[in-house]
Short mmCIF file of C-alpha atoms in Angstrom, two decimals:
data_model
loop_
_atom_site.label_atom_id
_atom_site.label_comp_id
_atom_site.label_asym_id
_atom_site.label_seq_id
_atom_site.Cartn_x
_atom_site.Cartn_y
_atom_site.Cartn_z
CA MET V 270 0.00 0.00 0.00
CA ARG V 271 1.31 3.45 -0.88
CA ILE V 272 -0.02 6.57 0.82
CA MET V 273 0.80 10.10 -0.25
CA GLY V 274 1.75 12.40 2.59
CA LYS V 275 2.26 16.13 2.49
CA GLU V 276 5.73 15.89 0.95
CA LYS V 277 6.42 12.38 -0.32
CA TYR V 278 5.17 8.83 -0.57
CA CYS V 279 5.64 6.19 2.08
CA THR V 280 5.18 2.44 1.99
CA ILE V 281 3.03 0.60 4.52
CA LYS V 282 3.37 -3.15 4.91
CA ASN V 283 1.73 -5.73 7.14
CA PHE V 284 3.70 -6.57 10.29
CA SER V 285 3.98 -10.36 10.32
CA PRO V 286 2.26 -12.34 13.10
CA THR V 287 5.59 -13.96 13.96
CA ARG V 288 7.27 -10.59 14.55
CA ARG V 289 4.30 -9.37 16.61
CA ILE V 290 4.41 -12.42 18.87
CA MET V 291 8.19 -12.07 19.25
CA GLY V 292 7.62 -8.41 20.10
CA ASP V 293 5.27 -9.48 22.89
CA TYR V 294 7.94 -11.81 24.25
CA TYR V 295 10.68 -9.16 24.13
CA GLU V 296 8.37 -6.72 25.91
CA VAL V 297 7.69 -9.21 28.72
CA ALA V 298 11.31 -10.44 29.00
CA GLY V 299 12.51 -6.83 29.07
CA GLU V 300 10.61 -6.29 32.32
CA ASN V 301 13.15 -8.44 34.17
CA HIS V 302 15.80 -6.55 36.11
CA ARG V 303 19.33 -7.65 35.30
CA VAL V 304 22.85 -6.57 36.23
CA LEU V 305 25.15 -6.03 33.24
CA GLY V 306 28.83 -6.75 32.94
CA LEU V 307 30.59 -5.33 29.87
CA VAL V 308 33.91 -7.14 29.62
CA GLU V 309 36.85 -7.77 27.30
CA LEU V 310 38.16 -11.34 27.25
CA ASP V 311 41.31 -12.62 25.53
CA ILE V 312 40.63 -15.22 22.81
CA THR V 313 43.96 -14.97 20.97
CA ASP V 314 45.16 -18.53 21.48
CA GLY V 315 41.69 -19.95 20.93
CA ARG V 316 41.31 -18.20 17.57
CA LYS V 317 44.78 -19.34 16.58
CA ARG V 318 43.93 -22.94 17.42
CA ILE V 319 40.64 -22.73 15.50
CA SER V 320 42.60 -21.52 12.44
CA GLU V 321 44.99 -24.47 12.80
CA LEU V 322 42.05 -26.89 13.00
CA LYS V 323 40.57 -25.35 9.86
CA LYS V 324 43.80 -26.11 7.97
CA GLU V 325 43.45 -29.70 9.15
CA GLY V 326 39.97 -29.82 7.64
CA LYS V 327 38.15 -29.41 10.97
CA LYS V 328 35.94 -26.35 10.90
CA ILE V 329 34.98 -25.19 14.39
CA SER V 330 32.81 -22.13 14.93
CA LEU V 331 33.84 -19.54 17.49
CA THR V 332 30.34 -19.59 18.98
CA SER V 333 30.47 -23.37 19.59
CA TRP V 334 33.74 -23.05 21.49
CA ILE V 335 32.59 -20.08 23.59
CA ALA V 336 29.32 -21.84 24.40
CA LYS V 337 31.33 -24.83 25.63
CA CYS V 338 33.48 -22.59 27.86
CA VAL V 339 30.44 -20.85 29.36
CA GLY V 340 28.70 -24.19 29.89
CA GLN V 341 31.79 -25.58 31.63
CA ALA V 342 31.96 -22.57 33.97
CA VAL V 343 28.27 -22.99 34.84
CA SER V 344 28.77 -26.70 35.58
CA GLU V 345 31.43 -25.67 38.12
CA ASP V 346 29.11 -23.15 39.83
CA LYS V 347 25.47 -24.20 39.65
CA ARG V 348 24.26 -20.94 41.19
CA PHE V 349 24.06 -19.73 37.60
CA ASN V 350 21.82 -22.68 36.76
CA THR V 351 19.30 -21.72 39.44
CA PHE V 352 15.82 -20.23 39.05
CA LEU V 353 13.14 -18.88 41.36
CA ILE V 354 9.97 -20.86 42.01
CA GLY V 355 7.53 -18.22 43.16
CA LYS V 356 9.08 -15.97 45.81
CA ARG V 357 10.17 -18.44 48.48
CA LYS V 358 11.87 -21.33 46.71
CA THR V 359 14.59 -21.93 44.14
CA VAL V 360 15.41 -24.84 41.86
CA THR V 361 18.93 -25.70 40.71
CA PHE V 362 19.12 -27.90 37.63
CA ASP V 363 21.81 -30.54 37.29
CA GLU V 364 21.73 -30.33 33.48
CA VAL V 365 23.25 -27.28 31.79
CA ASP V 366 21.13 -26.59 28.70
CA CYS V 367 22.39 -23.69 26.60
CA SER V 368 20.18 -21.83 24.15
CA VAL V 369 22.14 -20.40 21.22
CA MET V 370 20.68 -17.82 18.86
CA ILE V 371 21.49 -18.87 15.30
CA GLU V 372 20.83 -17.00 12.06
CA LEU V 373 18.86 -19.22 9.69
CA THR V 374 17.32 -18.73 6.26
CA ARG V 375 13.59 -19.19 5.83
CA LYS V 376 12.09 -20.80 2.77
CA ASP V 377 11.31 -17.30 1.47
CA ASN V 378 15.11 -16.61 1.71
CA LYS V 379 14.78 -14.14 4.58
CA LYS V 380 17.39 -14.45 7.33
CA VAL V 381 15.89 -14.74 10.81
CA PRO V 382 17.12 -15.45 14.36
CA TYR V 383 16.37 -18.95 15.63
CA ASN V 384 16.76 -20.29 19.14
CA HIS V 385 18.39 -23.73 19.37
CA CYS V 386 18.99 -25.42 22.72
CA VAL V 387 22.12 -27.53 23.16
CA ARG V 388 21.22 -29.99 25.91
CA ASN V 389 23.84 -31.02 28.50
CA ILE V 390 26.38 -28.75 26.86
CA ASP V 391 28.97 -29.32 29.60
CA LYS V 392 28.91 -33.06 28.85
CA LYS V 393 29.43 -32.66 25.10
CA SER V 394 32.70 -32.15 23.25
CA ILE V 395 33.31 -29.07 21.14
CA ALA V 396 33.11 -31.27 18.04
CA GLU V 397 29.66 -32.52 19.07
CA ILE V 398 28.39 -29.02 19.85
CA ASN V 399 29.76 -27.69 16.57
CA LYS V 400 28.20 -30.52 14.55
CA GLU V 401 24.83 -29.96 16.22
CA ILE V 402 24.81 -26.22 15.53
CA LEU V 403 26.01 -26.60 11.92
CA GLY V 404 23.29 -29.18 11.37
CA ILE V 405 20.65 -26.68 12.47
CA GLN V 406 22.13 -23.90 10.31
CA THR V 407 21.48 -25.90 7.13
CA LYS V 408 17.78 -26.13 7.91
CA LYS V 409 15.21 -24.12 5.94
CA LEU V 410 12.43 -22.75 8.14
CA GLU V 411 8.77 -22.09 7.68
CA GLU V 412 7.70 -18.81 9.28
CA ASN V 413 5.87 -20.48 12.18
CA GLU V 414 8.93 -22.63 12.96
CA GLN V 415 10.80 -19.49 13.97
CA LEU V 416 8.58 -19.44 17.03
CA ASP V 417 8.50 -23.12 17.86
CA LYS V 418 11.00 -25.64 16.58
CA ASP V 419 8.63 -28.44 17.58
CA SER V 420 5.76 -26.90 15.68
CA LYS V 421 3.19 -29.29 14.26
CA GLY V 422 1.88 -26.88 11.69
CA ASN V 423 0.26 -24.40 14.09
CA ASN V 424 -0.26 -21.06 12.43
CA PRO V 425 1.00 -18.06 14.45
CA ARG V 426 -1.78 -16.00 12.91
CA LEU V 427 -4.23 -17.86 15.15
CA LEU V 428 -2.48 -16.35 18.18
CA MET V 429 -3.35 -12.91 16.81
CA LEU V 430 -6.98 -13.67 17.65
CA ILE V 431 -6.01 -13.51 21.33
CA PRO V 432 -5.88 -9.98 22.79
CA THR V 433 -2.35 -8.65 23.34
CA PHE V 434 -2.70 -8.26 27.11
CA ILE V 435 -3.78 -11.91 27.44
CA ARG V 436 -0.86 -13.12 25.29
CA ARG V 437 1.58 -11.17 27.43
CA MET V 438 -0.06 -12.36 30.64
CA ALA V 439 0.43 -15.96 29.47
CA MET V 440 4.07 -15.25 28.57
CA ARG V 441 4.75 -13.78 32.03
CA ARG V 442 3.28 -16.89 33.59
CA MET V 443 5.45 -19.15 31.41
CA LEU V 444 8.65 -17.21 32.17
CA LYS V 445 7.99 -17.67 35.90
CA ASN V 446 7.90 -21.43 35.44
CA PRO V 447 11.57 -22.58 35.45
CA PHE V 448 10.66 -26.08 34.26
CA TYR V 449 8.92 -24.67 31.20
CA VAL V 450 11.80 -22.27 30.53
CA LYS V 451 14.29 -25.16 30.71
CA LYS V 452 12.20 -27.31 28.38
CA ILE V 453 11.76 -24.63 25.72
CA MET V 454 14.78 -22.33 26.10
CA GLY V 455 17.34 -24.08 28.27
CA THR V 456 18.90 -22.85 31.51
CA ILE V 457 21.47 -20.36 30.13
CA GLY V 458 21.48 -18.28 26.96
CA ILE V 459 24.06 -17.08 24.43
CA SER V 460 23.44 -14.77 21.50
CA THR V 461 25.87 -13.33 18.97
CA LEU V 462 25.78 -10.66 16.31
CA GLY V 463 28.28 -12.73 14.32
CA GLU V 464 29.17 -11.30 10.93
CA VAL V 465 27.16 -8.14 11.63
CA PHE V 466 29.82 -6.98 14.11
CA LYS V 467 32.80 -7.99 11.97
CA GLY V 468 35.33 -5.15 11.89
CA PHE V 469 33.62 -3.24 14.69
CA THR V 470 34.07 -3.09 18.43
CA GLY V 471 31.22 -2.83 20.89
CA TRP V 472 29.03 -4.58 23.42
CA PRO V 473 25.50 -5.66 22.51
CA VAL V 474 23.02 -5.16 25.34
CA GLY V 475 20.06 -7.50 25.10
CA PHE V 476 17.48 -8.68 27.62
CA GLY V 477 17.83 -11.42 30.19
CA ASP V 478 15.24 -14.18 30.34
CA LYS V 479 17.37 -16.50 32.49
CA THR V 480 19.71 -16.24 35.48
CA LEU V 481 22.61 -15.99 33.01
CA ASN V 482 22.61 -14.57 29.49
CA VAL V 483 25.73 -13.83 27.45
CA ASN V 484 25.82 -11.52 24.41
CA LEU V 485 28.82 -11.71 22.06
CA GLY V 486 29.89 -8.51 20.33
CA GLY V 487 32.93 -7.43 18.35
CA ILE V 488 36.55 -8.57 18.29
CA VAL V 489 39.30 -5.99 18.54
CA LYS V 490 43.11 -6.13 18.70
CA ARG V 491 44.75 -4.50 21.70
CA VAL V 492 48.37 -4.15 22.77
CA ILE V 493 48.63 -5.65 26.24
CA GLU V 494 51.56 -5.95 28.64
CA THR V 495 52.37 -9.61 29.36
CA GLU V 496 55.23 -11.52 30.98
CA ASN V 497 56.99 -11.43 27.61
CA GLY V 498 56.56 -7.70 27.13
CA PHE V 499 53.93 -5.94 25.06
CA GLU V 500 51.91 -8.14 22.72
CA SER V 501 49.03 -7.65 20.31
CA ARG V 502 46.09 -9.75 21.52
CA GLU V 503 42.61 -10.44 20.15
CA ILE V 504 39.94 -9.33 22.57
CA TYR V 505 36.26 -10.31 22.45
CA ASN V 506 33.69 -7.79 23.71
CA MET V 507 31.15 -9.74 25.76
CA THR V 508 28.12 -8.71 27.80
CA PHE V 509 27.08 -10.81 30.79
CA LEU V 510 23.58 -10.36 32.20
CA PHE V 511 22.86 -11.78 35.66
CA ASP V 512 19.72 -12.09 37.77
CA HIS V 513 20.93 -10.16 40.80
CA SER V 514 18.06 -11.45 42.95
CA LEU V 515 19.66 -14.90 42.76
CA VAL V 516 23.41 -14.23 42.49
CA ASP V 517 25.47 -11.56 44.27
CA GLY V 518 28.12 -9.39 42.68
CA ALA V 519 31.21 -11.25 43.95
CA PRO V 520 30.17 -14.66 42.52
CA CYS V 521 29.29 -12.94 39.24
CA ALA V 522 32.76 -11.39 39.04
CA ALA V 523 34.36 -14.75 39.86
CA PHE V 524 32.27 -16.43 37.18
CA VAL V 525 33.34 -13.93 34.50
CA ALA V 526 36.96 -14.42 35.58
CA ARG V 527 36.58 -18.19 35.20
CA VAL V 528 35.11 -17.85 31.71
CA GLY V 529 37.98 -15.52 30.84
CA GLN V 530 40.50 -18.08 32.10
CA LEU V 531 38.94 -20.88 30.02
CA LEU V 532 38.96 -18.72 26.90
CA LYS V 533 42.53 -17.54 27.43
CA GLU V 534 43.68 -21.17 27.85
CA ALA V 535 41.87 -22.19 24.63
CA TYR V 536 39.91 -24.69 26.71
CA GLY V 537 38.90 -27.85 24.87
CA LEU V 538 40.54 -26.98 21.56
CA GLN V 539 43.59 -29.21 21.94
CA ASP V 540 41.30 -32.23 21.66
CA ILE V 541 37.93 -31.19 20.25
CA ASN V 542 36.51 -34.68 20.71
CA LYS V 543 37.19 -34.74 24.44
CA VAL V 544 34.29 -33.95 26.77
#
């Protein structure tokens, strides 16, 4: 539809049901109060090892490796795998299930974000995680599958028949059910801007729908003083979002330090098949 304004034309298009439902979810999830940590972590040796593996014919994505490191750190401190049940109880899950936002192509060739959950990520090797994510990336989606990977043909347009305030009320109820959150979205979350941030530096600030969410931003080279003098190192800009009602500041700082240590040591990349 084209409408003529006072000075020029504009184009009006229908806002897809999928985007409207996702907008409802973002609105509800954005109501949660989170503490942010904008950090720079050294991934120099890890990136170097990934390049070496590529020459050997073993392609490992940076996201798969980082997800493994975060999952390992959570397995060592299960406070970050804990959720509230109501206001008086908490539940700590033994399994670390990591949701990873992946960019997929729909059957209409539009690129869209897609949430895939890697179950028991701390008990899988980097090779297994990488294979699982690459397998999902080759999938072509229908529009309704962007909302529910287990969809049985349900049309998201039917949800538009429900008033917005009722949809959002239902979403709030679901997000307060940790067992439902784990089943659908895992216990921790990682999202990345990937190629969009290539060549730029910065920290993406998203919303937190779990006790721990990690957003991956840009990679920048910095000259850092080390034991061997000044060296150029590759630094990853990462944003950590914590539920401060469940975890205090000191454990959060220790957790970030542990993730930084795992990344700096190129954890798991010497033997990508080892759990």
